[in-house]
Coordinates of C-alpha atoms in Angstrom, one line a residue:
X20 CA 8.5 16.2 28.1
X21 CA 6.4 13.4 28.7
X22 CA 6.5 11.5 32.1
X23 CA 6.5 8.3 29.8
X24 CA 9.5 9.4 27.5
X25 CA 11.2 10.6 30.7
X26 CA 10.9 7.4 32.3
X27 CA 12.3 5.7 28.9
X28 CA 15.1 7.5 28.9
X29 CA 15.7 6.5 32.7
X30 CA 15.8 3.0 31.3
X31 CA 17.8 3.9 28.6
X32 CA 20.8 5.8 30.2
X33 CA 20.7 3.5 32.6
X34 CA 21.3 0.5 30.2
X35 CA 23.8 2.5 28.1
X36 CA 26.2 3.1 31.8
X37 CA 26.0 -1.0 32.2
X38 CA 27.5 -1.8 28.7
X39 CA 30.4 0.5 29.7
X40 CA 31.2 -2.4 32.1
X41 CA 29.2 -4.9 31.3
X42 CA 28.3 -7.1 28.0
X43 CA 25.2 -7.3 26.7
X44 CA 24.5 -11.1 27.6
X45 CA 25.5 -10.1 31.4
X46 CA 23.1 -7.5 32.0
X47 CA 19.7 -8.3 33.3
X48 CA 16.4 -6.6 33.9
X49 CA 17.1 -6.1 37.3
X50 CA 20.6 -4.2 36.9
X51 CA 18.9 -1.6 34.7
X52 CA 15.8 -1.4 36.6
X53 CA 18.0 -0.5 40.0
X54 CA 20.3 1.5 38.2
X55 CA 17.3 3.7 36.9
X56 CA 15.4 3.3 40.7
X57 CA 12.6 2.2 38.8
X58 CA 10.9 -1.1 39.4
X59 CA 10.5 -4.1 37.0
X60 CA 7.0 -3.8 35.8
X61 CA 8.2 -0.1 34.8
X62 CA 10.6 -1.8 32.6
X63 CA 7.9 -3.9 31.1
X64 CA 5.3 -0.9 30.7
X65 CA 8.0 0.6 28.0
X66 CA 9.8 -2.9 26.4
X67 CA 9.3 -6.5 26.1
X68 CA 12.9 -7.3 26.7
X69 CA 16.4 -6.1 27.1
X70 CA 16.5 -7.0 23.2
X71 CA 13.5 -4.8 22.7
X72 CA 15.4 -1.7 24.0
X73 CA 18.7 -2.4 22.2
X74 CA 16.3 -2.2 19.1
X75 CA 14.8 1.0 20.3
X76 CA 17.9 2.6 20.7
X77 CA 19.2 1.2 17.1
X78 CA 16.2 3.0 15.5
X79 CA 15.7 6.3 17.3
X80 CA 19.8 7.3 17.6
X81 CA 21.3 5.5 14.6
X82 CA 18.4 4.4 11.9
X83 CA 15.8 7.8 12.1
X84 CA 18.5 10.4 11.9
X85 CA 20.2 8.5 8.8
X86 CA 16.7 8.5 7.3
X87 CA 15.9 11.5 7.8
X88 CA 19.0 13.0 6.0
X89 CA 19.3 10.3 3.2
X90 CA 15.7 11.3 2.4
X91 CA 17.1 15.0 1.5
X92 CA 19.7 13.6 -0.3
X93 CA 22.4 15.1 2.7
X94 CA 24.6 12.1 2.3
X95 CA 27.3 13.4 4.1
X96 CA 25.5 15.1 6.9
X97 CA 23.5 11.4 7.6
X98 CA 26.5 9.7 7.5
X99 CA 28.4 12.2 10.0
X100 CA 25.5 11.9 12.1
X101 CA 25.2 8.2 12.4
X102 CA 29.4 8.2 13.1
X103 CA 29.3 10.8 15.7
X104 CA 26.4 9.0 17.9
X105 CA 28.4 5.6 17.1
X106 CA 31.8 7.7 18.4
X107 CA 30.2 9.4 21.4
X108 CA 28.8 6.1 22.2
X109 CA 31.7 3.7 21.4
X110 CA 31.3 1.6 24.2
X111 CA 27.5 0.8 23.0
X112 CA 28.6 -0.2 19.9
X113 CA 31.4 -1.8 20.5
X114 CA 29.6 -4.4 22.7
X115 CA 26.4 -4.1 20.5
X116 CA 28.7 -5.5 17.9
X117 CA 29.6 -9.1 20.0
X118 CA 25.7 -9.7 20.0
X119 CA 24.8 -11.8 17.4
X120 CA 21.0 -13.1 16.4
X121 CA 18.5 -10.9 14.9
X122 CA 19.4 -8.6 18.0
X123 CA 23.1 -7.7 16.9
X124 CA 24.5 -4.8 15.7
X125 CA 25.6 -6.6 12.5
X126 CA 22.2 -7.7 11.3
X127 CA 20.4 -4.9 12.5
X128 CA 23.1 -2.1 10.3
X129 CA 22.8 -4.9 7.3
X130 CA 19.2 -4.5 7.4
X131 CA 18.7 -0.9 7.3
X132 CA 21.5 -0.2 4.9
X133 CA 20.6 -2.6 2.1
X134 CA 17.0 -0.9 2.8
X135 CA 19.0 2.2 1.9
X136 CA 20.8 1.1 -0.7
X137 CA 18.0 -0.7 -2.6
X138 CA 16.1 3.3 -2.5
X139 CA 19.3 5.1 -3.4
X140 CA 20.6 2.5 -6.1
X141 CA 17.0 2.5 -7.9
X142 CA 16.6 -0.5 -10.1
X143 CA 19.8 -1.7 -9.8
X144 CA 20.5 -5.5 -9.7
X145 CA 20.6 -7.1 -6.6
X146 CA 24.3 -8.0 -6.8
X147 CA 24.9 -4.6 -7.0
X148 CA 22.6 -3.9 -3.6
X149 CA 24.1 -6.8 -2.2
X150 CA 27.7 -5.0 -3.5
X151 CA 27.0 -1.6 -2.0
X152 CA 25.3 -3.1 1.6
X153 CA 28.2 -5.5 2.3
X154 CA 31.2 -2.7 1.6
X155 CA 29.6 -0.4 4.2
X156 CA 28.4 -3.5 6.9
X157 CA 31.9 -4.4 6.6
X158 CA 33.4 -0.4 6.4
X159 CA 31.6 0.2 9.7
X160 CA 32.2 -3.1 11.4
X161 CA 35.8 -3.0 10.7
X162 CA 35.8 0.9 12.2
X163 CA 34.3 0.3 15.2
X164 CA 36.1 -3.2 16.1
X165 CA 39.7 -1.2 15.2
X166 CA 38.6 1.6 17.6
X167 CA 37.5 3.9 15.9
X168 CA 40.7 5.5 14.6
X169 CA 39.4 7.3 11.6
X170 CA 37.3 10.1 12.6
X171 CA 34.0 10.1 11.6
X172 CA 33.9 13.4 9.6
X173 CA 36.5 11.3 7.4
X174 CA 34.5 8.1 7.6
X175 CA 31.1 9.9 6.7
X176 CA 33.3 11.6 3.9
X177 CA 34.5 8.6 2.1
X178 CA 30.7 6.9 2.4
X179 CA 29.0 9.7 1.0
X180 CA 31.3 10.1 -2.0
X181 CA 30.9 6.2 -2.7
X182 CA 26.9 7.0 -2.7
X183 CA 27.4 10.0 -5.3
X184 CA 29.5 8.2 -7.3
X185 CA 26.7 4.7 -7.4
X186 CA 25.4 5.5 -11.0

């Protein structure tokens, strides 16, 4: 492995043990650079900001692997993925999901679903899109802010029967 991607996910692990006590807004650059024993120009080498590196870790654990499924058509093995890193992680998301801005959670899992559902739904209208990308947002929102209960073998279930049923 790289000396850079070990170093990022220094900064990363590090950040991801803070949210477990800490929210989002209360962490600063400093806490994860001395968690990590790395210095603050480190930090700056690999992201702009603390937002920059919630981003990262959006798209690399939670957007890519979805993606990458959803592009084989393995609707239910996408949306187990996606709910098992959200459940291992549930402390992440559960704070990622008081962040609001163009940083949260929220707008971040809007954006890439309705990207998803615009592909999958193919020339549907935009209600439709709009439909489809708000019943998820809200499926997953409401999951993660009620703890999680449902597993997320069940959860991915349910999702991936509502996208082979979209016609």
């Amino acid at each position: 492995m790289k000396e850079q991607t070990i170093t990022k996910q220094a900064i990363v692990q590090s950040f991801k043990q803070l949210m477990k006590n800490k929210s989002f807004d209360k962490i600063s650059i400093s806490d994860i650079t001395t968690t990590c024993y790395l210095n603050r120009q480190t930090f700056y080498y690999h992201f702009q900001d603390k937002y920059e590196l919630m981003n990262w870790i959006y798209y690399n654990e939670i957007f890519l692997p979805l993606v990458n499924e959803l592009n084989n058509e393995h609707y239910d093995e996408a949306f187990k993925g996606m709910f098992n890193t959200m459940y291992q992680e549930k402390y992440l998301y559960t704070n990622a999901l008081s962040m609001s801005g163009e940083y949260g959670f929220k707008d971040y899992l809007y954006k890439v679903l309705e990207e998803l559902v615009k592909t999958l739904l193919d020339n549907k209208k935009s209600q439709d899109i709009k439909f489809y990308t708000y019943g998820f947002v809200g499926t997953i929102i409401d999951w993660v802010q009620t703890g999680m209960k449902t597993s997320p073998d069940e959860l991915a279930t349910w999702m991936s029967e509502k996208f082979n049923k979209r016609s």
